[in-house]
Amino acid sequence: MKRIVTLDMLRGYALVCIMLDHMPLSIMRNLTLANFTVFDAAELFVLLSGFLVGMVWIKVEARQGRRAAQWRFLKRAYEVWLALIIGAVLLALLSRLLFELKLNHTAVWFQYARWIIENPAGYIATVALMWMQPNLLDVLALYVLLILTAPVTVPFLLRMPFTAMAVSVGIWWLSGPLNTLIPNQREQQGLLFNPFGWQLLFFIGVALGAFRSQIMPVLRQRSGVLTGVSVSILLFGLAIIVCWRIGEPAKPAADMLKLVYGSIDKWSLDGLRLISILAASWLVTVPLAPAFEWMANTELGRALSEIGRGGLWSFVTCVLLSIWGDALDMTVPEGGMGFLLRLGIDAWVIIALWVSSALWLRRDQWMGRFRALLTR
């Protein structure tokens, strides 16, 4: 299947944003997606993941049949679940090591560092059962559930798209009470990333990936209207962000805007965040497509694409680097020199993520050379 370079670049950008957003003292954190919109990299990551599922499913089913596609995504769900467990162990061990080195950090809960040593079997079991989802990795628990349902939900979507999307909207509408039915360690039952809410964004992505050749010609006929509406939605979101940044002086304007959107809830995926990421997707896909394709073919774009292609490896790496970067940030003094040092730490974690992803993508080459050296 021919890769879409812009898609890979955006996946890489989402992972960089996720990493920096989880470093509270980061300088470049002030430039991530969440500073300019009411949604953040999590929505971008889930929507792109759904889009990729739709694209891959169609290709696999056309060549090998539906059973092959179903089996492929069952195996993928297992891989994501395994990445959740391995990532949780590495996260806890890294946190423990940093505490032993007297490097404080706040990106993850300190209890994980205790439990992995005091009760490693219990820690791993609770993660494996998804009774507990360590923060920073909790989106993987959501992804496990979404991919695990794909062998049933995607064929339903392909066969009866309008009915399937209506059901998805209905589940999203009832996502709050439905999530409380999931047993969990949290005092408020359910997963932090409410799967009943986020499934709508994921399956919108699946539908766009699977039916893009049918959907896009229809949408392009109304390109001007959709672009105008999308720009308006994003400007509305930017006004909300600006009011939040200004604080008390902008409270009257913020209250007036709130009369329109009600409330914003990331964890159940509220309506404003949902339509905002869809509006941004339209702008990237249609009016700004040439610009993003150009960016994807720059050196920076290619580096981000390699991060995006790293998949689960890149995701777990970005989580570990965010913890490490957070710990380093907390050792930096305040002032001008501190600003430069934190900026350097940001650059270091981004480069480290890219190098790690690039090595992973080329693992067959360098592992082959390494084995050849050993057998000489």
Short mmCIF file of C-alpha atoms in Angstrom, two decimals:
data_model
loop_
_atom_site.label_atom_id
_atom_site.label_comp_id
_atom_site.label_asym_id
_atom_site.label_seq_id
_atom_site.Cartn_x
_atom_site.Cartn_y
_atom_site.Cartn_z
CA MET A 1 0.00 0.00 0.00
CA LYS A 2 1.41 3.40 -1.01
CA ARG A 3 2.13 5.53 2.04
CA ILE A 4 0.67 9.00 2.40
CA VAL A 5 3.61 11.14 3.50
CA THR A 6 1.42 13.86 5.00
CA LEU A 7 -0.36 11.25 7.13
CA ASP A 8 2.96 9.94 8.46
CA MET A 9 4.17 13.49 9.16
CA LEU A 10 1.01 14.35 11.10
CA ARG A 11 1.27 11.14 13.15
CA GLY A 12 4.84 12.08 13.99
CA TYR A 13 3.80 15.63 14.87
CA ALA A 14 1.07 14.25 17.14
CA LEU A 15 3.62 12.10 18.99
CA VAL A 16 6.00 15.06 19.44
CA CYS A 17 3.12 17.14 20.83
CA ILE A 18 2.10 14.33 23.19
CA MET A 19 5.67 14.12 24.46
CA LEU A 20 6.09 17.86 25.02
CA ASP A 21 2.61 18.29 26.51
CA HIS A 22 3.58 15.83 29.25
CA MET A 23 6.66 17.86 30.20
CA PRO A 24 5.17 20.61 32.43
CA LEU A 25 8.28 22.85 32.35
CA SER A 26 8.98 22.44 28.65
CA ILE A 27 9.50 25.65 26.65
CA MET A 28 8.29 24.21 23.35
CA ARG A 29 5.19 22.92 25.12
CA ASN A 30 3.86 26.45 24.56
CA LEU A 31 3.90 25.83 20.81
CA THR A 32 2.03 22.52 20.64
CA LEU A 33 -1.41 22.05 19.13
CA ALA A 34 -3.28 22.48 22.42
CA ASN A 35 -2.16 26.14 22.65
CA PHE A 36 -4.12 27.15 19.56
CA THR A 37 -7.17 24.88 19.49
CA VAL A 38 -9.67 23.36 21.91
CA PHE A 39 -8.44 19.87 21.00
CA ASP A 40 -4.94 18.43 21.27
CA ALA A 41 -2.69 15.74 19.83
CA ALA A 42 -4.78 12.92 21.34
CA GLU A 43 -7.66 13.67 18.95
CA LEU A 44 -5.25 13.92 16.04
CA PHE A 45 -3.65 10.59 16.96
CA VAL A 46 -6.98 8.73 17.32
CA LEU A 47 -8.48 10.17 14.13
CA LEU A 48 -5.37 9.30 12.10
CA SER A 49 -5.31 5.82 13.64
CA GLY A 50 -8.91 5.26 12.60
CA PHE A 51 -8.19 6.56 9.10
CA LEU A 52 -5.28 4.14 8.77
CA VAL A 53 -7.45 1.24 9.98
CA GLY A 54 -10.04 2.04 7.30
CA MET A 55 -7.40 2.24 4.56
CA VAL A 56 -5.65 -0.97 5.57
CA TRP A 57 -8.88 -2.91 6.08
CA ILE A 58 -10.10 -2.14 2.56
CA LYS A 59 -6.77 -3.19 1.01
CA VAL A 60 -6.45 -6.41 3.02
CA GLU A 61 -10.07 -7.45 2.48
CA ALA A 62 -9.84 -6.81 -1.27
CA ARG A 63 -6.71 -8.94 -1.61
CA GLN A 64 -7.10 -11.64 1.04
CA GLY A 65 -10.72 -11.58 2.17
CA ARG A 66 -12.60 -10.43 5.24
CA ARG A 67 -11.30 -13.20 7.51
CA ALA A 68 -7.73 -12.09 6.84
CA ALA A 69 -8.62 -8.49 7.69
CA GLN A 70 -10.37 -9.54 10.89
CA TRP A 71 -7.46 -11.70 11.95
CA ARG A 72 -4.99 -8.92 11.16
CA PHE A 73 -6.70 -6.49 13.51
CA LEU A 74 -7.14 -9.06 16.25
CA LYS A 75 -3.36 -9.51 16.12
CA ARG A 76 -2.98 -5.74 16.11
CA ALA A 77 -5.11 -5.45 19.24
CA TYR A 78 -2.82 -8.00 20.90
CA GLU A 79 0.26 -6.01 19.84
CA VAL A 80 -1.17 -2.80 21.30
CA TRP A 81 -2.09 -4.63 24.53
CA LEU A 82 1.45 -6.01 24.75
CA ALA A 83 2.87 -2.53 24.13
CA LEU A 84 0.69 -1.24 26.98
CA ILE A 85 2.15 -3.83 29.37
CA ILE A 86 5.77 -3.41 28.26
CA GLY A 87 5.41 0.37 28.25
CA ALA A 88 3.94 0.32 31.76
CA VAL A 89 6.86 -1.76 33.07
CA LEU A 90 9.46 0.47 31.39
CA LEU A 91 7.65 3.61 32.59
CA ALA A 92 7.65 2.39 36.20
CA LEU A 93 11.29 1.22 36.07
CA LEU A 94 12.46 4.51 34.55
CA SER A 95 10.54 6.45 37.18
CA ARG A 96 12.14 4.31 39.90
CA LEU A 97 15.62 4.85 38.45
CA LEU A 98 15.11 8.61 38.29
CA PHE A 99 13.95 8.71 41.90
CA GLU A 100 17.00 6.65 42.93
CA LEU A 101 19.16 9.21 41.13
CA LYS A 102 17.39 11.98 43.09
CA LEU A 103 15.79 13.29 39.90
CA ASN A 104 12.27 14.34 40.80
CA HIS A 105 9.56 14.30 38.12
CA THR A 106 5.82 14.87 37.93
CA ALA A 107 4.93 13.49 34.48
CA VAL A 108 3.84 10.16 36.01
CA TRP A 109 2.38 9.14 39.35
CA PHE A 110 5.11 8.27 41.86
CA GLN A 111 3.30 5.12 43.05
CA TYR A 112 4.17 3.20 39.87
CA ALA A 113 7.85 3.40 40.85
CA ARG A 114 7.01 1.82 44.21
CA TRP A 115 4.67 -0.89 42.97
CA ILE A 116 7.00 -2.21 40.26
CA ILE A 117 9.53 -3.06 42.99
CA GLU A 118 7.26 -3.96 45.92
CA ASN A 119 4.73 -6.00 43.96
CA PRO A 120 5.85 -6.43 40.33
CA ALA A 121 3.47 -9.33 39.57
CA GLY A 122 0.51 -7.40 40.93
CA TYR A 123 1.49 -4.28 39.01
CA ILE A 124 1.82 -6.15 35.72
CA ALA A 125 -1.40 -8.10 36.30
CA THR A 126 -3.48 -4.98 36.98
CA VAL A 127 -2.12 -3.35 33.83
CA ALA A 128 -2.65 -6.50 31.75
CA LEU A 129 -6.26 -6.73 32.95
CA MET A 130 -6.60 -2.99 32.25
CA TRP A 131 -7.88 -2.53 35.78
CA MET A 132 -5.21 0.16 35.93
CA GLN A 133 -3.89 2.31 33.08
CA PRO A 134 -0.74 4.26 33.99
CA ASN A 135 -1.07 7.88 32.97
CA LEU A 136 0.69 8.75 29.69
CA LEU A 137 -0.16 5.24 28.46
CA ASP A 138 -3.90 5.34 29.08
CA VAL A 139 -4.65 6.17 25.44
CA LEU A 140 -3.23 2.74 24.54
CA ALA A 141 -5.91 1.10 26.69
CA LEU A 142 -8.49 2.99 24.66
CA TYR A 143 -6.78 1.89 21.46
CA VAL A 144 -6.80 -1.77 22.55
CA LEU A 145 -10.58 -1.69 22.98
CA LEU A 146 -11.21 0.13 19.71
CA ILE A 147 -9.01 -2.22 17.66
CA LEU A 148 -10.39 -5.27 19.45
CA THR A 149 -13.91 -4.40 18.31
CA ALA A 150 -12.80 -3.71 14.71
CA PRO A 151 -13.40 -7.28 13.41
CA VAL A 152 -17.09 -6.77 14.19
CA THR A 153 -17.63 -3.02 13.93
CA VAL A 154 -15.74 -2.37 10.69
CA PRO A 155 -17.71 -4.94 8.63
CA PHE A 156 -20.90 -3.43 10.09
CA LEU A 157 -19.69 0.03 9.05
CA LEU A 158 -18.80 -1.15 5.54
CA ARG A 159 -22.12 -2.91 5.05
CA MET A 160 -24.44 -0.32 6.64
CA PRO A 161 -22.44 2.92 6.97
CA PHE A 162 -25.30 5.27 7.86
CA THR A 163 -26.79 2.90 10.42
CA ALA A 164 -23.38 2.20 11.92
CA MET A 165 -22.57 5.91 12.29
CA ALA A 166 -26.01 6.54 13.82
CA VAL A 167 -25.31 3.83 16.40
CA SER A 168 -21.87 5.33 17.05
CA VAL A 169 -23.38 8.79 17.63
CA GLY A 170 -25.95 7.26 20.00
CA ILE A 171 -23.22 5.52 22.01
CA TRP A 172 -21.23 8.77 22.14
CA TRP A 173 -24.31 10.59 23.43
CA LEU A 174 -24.64 8.07 26.27
CA SER A 175 -20.91 7.72 26.84
CA GLY A 176 -20.93 9.12 30.39
CA PRO A 177 -23.19 6.55 32.07
CA LEU A 178 -21.87 3.74 29.84
CA ASN A 179 -18.29 4.34 30.96
CA THR A 180 -19.22 3.92 34.62
CA LEU A 181 -20.07 0.29 33.86
CA ILE A 182 -16.41 -0.54 33.20
CA PRO A 183 -14.73 -1.82 36.40
CA ASN A 184 -11.57 0.13 37.13
CA GLN A 185 -9.21 1.29 39.87
CA ARG A 186 -10.45 4.87 39.62
CA GLU A 187 -12.87 6.19 42.24
CA GLN A 188 -15.08 7.26 39.36
CA GLN A 189 -15.61 3.99 37.50
CA GLY A 190 -14.55 3.69 33.89
CA LEU A 191 -11.49 4.47 31.80
CA LEU A 192 -10.00 7.95 31.84
CA PHE A 193 -10.25 8.06 28.04
CA ASN A 194 -13.94 7.13 27.79
CA PRO A 195 -14.04 4.50 24.99
CA PHE A 196 -17.77 5.10 24.41
CA GLY A 197 -17.01 8.74 23.64
CA TRP A 198 -13.79 8.38 21.70
CA GLN A 199 -15.10 5.55 19.54
CA LEU A 200 -17.06 8.09 17.49
CA LEU A 201 -13.91 9.94 16.42
CA PHE A 202 -12.14 6.66 15.70
CA PHE A 203 -14.95 5.32 13.52
CA ILE A 204 -15.29 8.63 11.70
CA GLY A 205 -11.62 8.12 10.85
CA VAL A 206 -12.31 4.52 9.77
CA ALA A 207 -15.18 5.69 7.54
CA LEU A 208 -13.02 8.42 5.97
CA GLY A 209 -10.26 5.91 5.30
CA ALA A 210 -12.56 3.24 3.89
CA PHE A 211 -14.90 5.48 1.85
CA ARG A 212 -12.61 8.38 0.97
CA SER A 213 -12.99 7.80 -2.78
CA GLN A 214 -16.78 8.11 -2.41
CA ILE A 215 -16.87 10.82 0.26
CA MET A 216 -14.33 13.33 -1.04
CA PRO A 217 -15.91 14.04 -4.47
CA VAL A 218 -19.20 14.86 -2.74
CA LEU A 219 -17.55 17.07 -0.13
CA ARG A 220 -15.42 18.87 -2.72
CA GLN A 221 -18.60 20.06 -4.43
CA ARG A 222 -19.23 22.11 -1.30
CA SER A 223 -15.59 23.00 -0.72
CA GLY A 224 -16.13 26.74 -0.28
CA VAL A 225 -18.87 26.35 2.31
CA LEU A 226 -17.00 23.65 4.25
CA THR A 227 -13.81 25.70 4.28
CA GLY A 228 -15.66 28.76 5.56
CA VAL A 229 -17.41 26.75 8.28
CA SER A 230 -14.16 25.03 9.26
CA VAL A 231 -12.27 28.32 9.56
CA SER A 232 -15.12 29.75 11.67
CA ILE A 233 -15.08 26.76 14.03
CA LEU A 234 -11.33 26.99 14.52
CA LEU A 235 -11.45 30.76 15.07
CA PHE A 236 -14.18 30.21 17.66
CA GLY A 237 -11.94 27.69 19.41
CA LEU A 238 -8.99 30.08 19.23
CA ALA A 239 -11.14 32.80 20.86
CA ILE A 240 -11.85 30.42 23.74
CA ILE A 241 -8.14 29.66 24.15
CA VAL A 242 -7.25 33.38 24.10
CA CYS A 243 -9.86 34.11 26.79
CA TRP A 244 -8.43 31.31 28.93
CA ARG A 245 -4.94 32.73 28.52
CA ILE A 246 -5.97 36.28 29.41
CA GLY A 247 -7.77 35.08 32.51
CA GLU A 248 -9.95 37.29 34.73
CA PRO A 249 -10.04 40.38 32.47
CA ALA A 250 -11.55 38.26 29.68
CA LYS A 251 -14.07 36.48 31.92
CA PRO A 252 -17.17 38.29 30.49
CA ALA A 253 -16.18 37.25 26.96
CA ALA A 254 -15.35 33.73 28.14
CA ASP A 255 -18.76 33.42 29.83
CA MET A 256 -20.49 34.60 26.68
CA LEU A 257 -18.63 32.01 24.58
CA LYS A 258 -19.49 29.35 27.11
CA LEU A 259 -23.19 29.99 26.52
CA VAL A 260 -22.58 28.65 23.00
CA TYR A 261 -20.41 25.58 23.67
CA GLY A 262 -21.49 24.62 27.20
CA SER A 263 -18.51 22.70 28.55
CA ILE A 264 -15.35 21.13 27.20
CA ASP A 265 -14.55 17.62 28.39
CA LYS A 266 -11.54 15.92 26.82
CA TRP A 267 -12.05 12.57 28.52
CA SER A 268 -15.51 11.91 27.09
CA LEU A 269 -14.76 13.87 23.89
CA ASP A 270 -17.27 16.73 23.93
CA GLY A 271 -18.92 18.02 20.78
CA LEU A 272 -16.75 21.12 20.34
CA ARG A 273 -13.50 19.16 20.44
CA LEU A 274 -15.00 16.65 18.00
CA ILE A 275 -16.13 19.17 15.39
CA SER A 276 -12.92 21.17 15.82
CA ILE A 277 -10.63 18.27 14.92
CA LEU A 278 -12.89 17.47 11.95
CA ALA A 279 -12.76 21.11 10.82
CA ALA A 280 -8.97 21.12 11.07
CA SER A 281 -8.83 17.83 9.13
CA TRP A 282 -10.85 19.33 6.28
CA LEU A 283 -8.50 22.31 6.01
CA VAL A 284 -5.41 20.08 6.03
CA THR A 285 -6.90 17.65 3.51
CA VAL A 286 -8.30 20.12 0.96
CA PRO A 287 -7.36 23.84 0.91
CA LEU A 288 -4.02 23.38 2.68
CA ALA A 289 -3.13 20.02 1.11
CA PRO A 290 -0.39 21.40 -1.20
CA ALA A 291 1.28 23.22 1.70
CA PHE A 292 1.25 20.14 3.93
CA GLU A 293 2.54 17.93 1.13
CA TRP A 294 5.41 20.39 0.64
CA MET A 295 6.13 20.33 4.39
CA ALA A 296 6.12 16.53 4.40
CA ASN A 297 8.91 16.56 1.81
CA THR A 298 11.18 18.89 3.77
CA GLU A 299 13.93 17.55 6.05
CA LEU A 300 11.81 18.29 9.12
CA GLY A 301 8.76 16.71 7.49
CA ARG A 302 10.68 13.55 6.65
CA ALA A 303 11.99 13.33 10.21
CA LEU A 304 8.44 13.65 11.59
CA SER A 305 7.29 11.04 9.05
CA GLU A 306 9.84 8.57 10.39
CA ILE A 307 8.55 9.19 13.90
CA GLY A 308 5.00 8.61 12.67
CA ARG A 309 5.95 5.40 10.90
CA GLY A 310 7.55 4.08 14.09
CA GLY A 311 4.07 3.21 15.40
CA LEU A 312 3.92 1.67 18.86
CA TRP A 313 7.70 1.85 19.24
CA SER A 314 7.60 5.61 18.74
CA PHE A 315 4.64 6.00 21.10
CA VAL A 316 6.28 4.14 24.00
CA THR A 317 9.57 5.95 23.33
CA CYS A 318 7.87 9.36 23.41
CA VAL A 319 6.30 8.49 26.77
CA LEU A 320 9.64 7.45 28.28
CA LEU A 321 11.40 10.52 26.89
CA SER A 322 8.71 12.81 28.30
CA ILE A 323 9.42 11.42 31.80
CA TRP A 324 13.14 11.79 31.35
CA GLY A 325 12.78 15.28 29.89
CA ASP A 326 10.50 16.29 32.77
CA ALA A 327 13.10 15.11 35.29
CA LEU A 328 15.86 17.06 33.53
CA ASP A 329 13.70 20.19 33.34
CA MET A 330 13.23 20.12 37.11
CA THR A 331 17.01 20.37 37.66
CA VAL A 332 17.30 23.56 35.62
CA PRO A 333 17.51 26.92 37.46
CA GLU A 334 15.22 29.81 36.65
CA GLY A 335 16.33 32.74 34.52
CA GLY A 336 17.70 33.26 31.04
CA MET A 337 20.17 30.39 31.21
CA GLY A 338 17.41 28.11 32.50
CA PHE A 339 15.26 29.06 29.51
CA LEU A 340 18.05 28.08 27.11
CA LEU A 341 18.75 24.83 28.97
CA ARG A 342 15.08 23.82 28.87
CA LEU A 343 14.95 24.67 25.19
CA GLY A 344 17.98 22.42 24.72
CA ILE A 345 16.24 19.61 26.62
CA ASP A 346 13.22 19.98 24.33
CA ALA A 347 15.45 19.73 21.28
CA TRP A 348 17.24 16.72 22.76
CA VAL A 349 14.06 14.69 23.44
CA ILE A 350 12.72 15.45 19.94
CA ILE A 351 15.99 14.40 18.29
CA ALA A 352 16.20 11.33 20.52
CA LEU A 353 12.65 10.34 19.50
CA TRP A 354 13.54 10.74 15.82
CA VAL A 355 16.80 8.75 16.16
CA SER A 356 15.03 5.98 18.05
CA SER A 357 12.28 5.79 15.42
CA ALA A 358 14.77 5.85 12.53
CA LEU A 359 16.78 3.03 14.10
CA TRP A 360 13.61 1.01 14.63
CA LEU A 361 12.55 1.43 11.00
CA ARG A 362 16.01 0.28 9.86
CA ARG A 363 16.34 -2.53 12.39
CA ASP A 364 16.54 -5.26 9.75
CA GLN A 365 19.53 -3.53 8.13
CA TRP A 366 21.64 -2.87 11.21
CA MET A 367 20.65 -6.10 12.96
CA GLY A 368 21.65 -8.01 9.83
CA ARG A 369 25.03 -6.29 9.80
CA PHE A 370 25.43 -6.93 13.52
CA ARG A 371 24.68 -10.66 13.06
CA ALA A 372 27.12 -10.79 10.15
CA LEU A 373 29.87 -9.34 12.34
CA LEU A 374 29.17 -11.92 15.03
CA THR A 375 29.41 -14.82 12.59
CA ARG A 376 32.74 -13.78 11.05
#
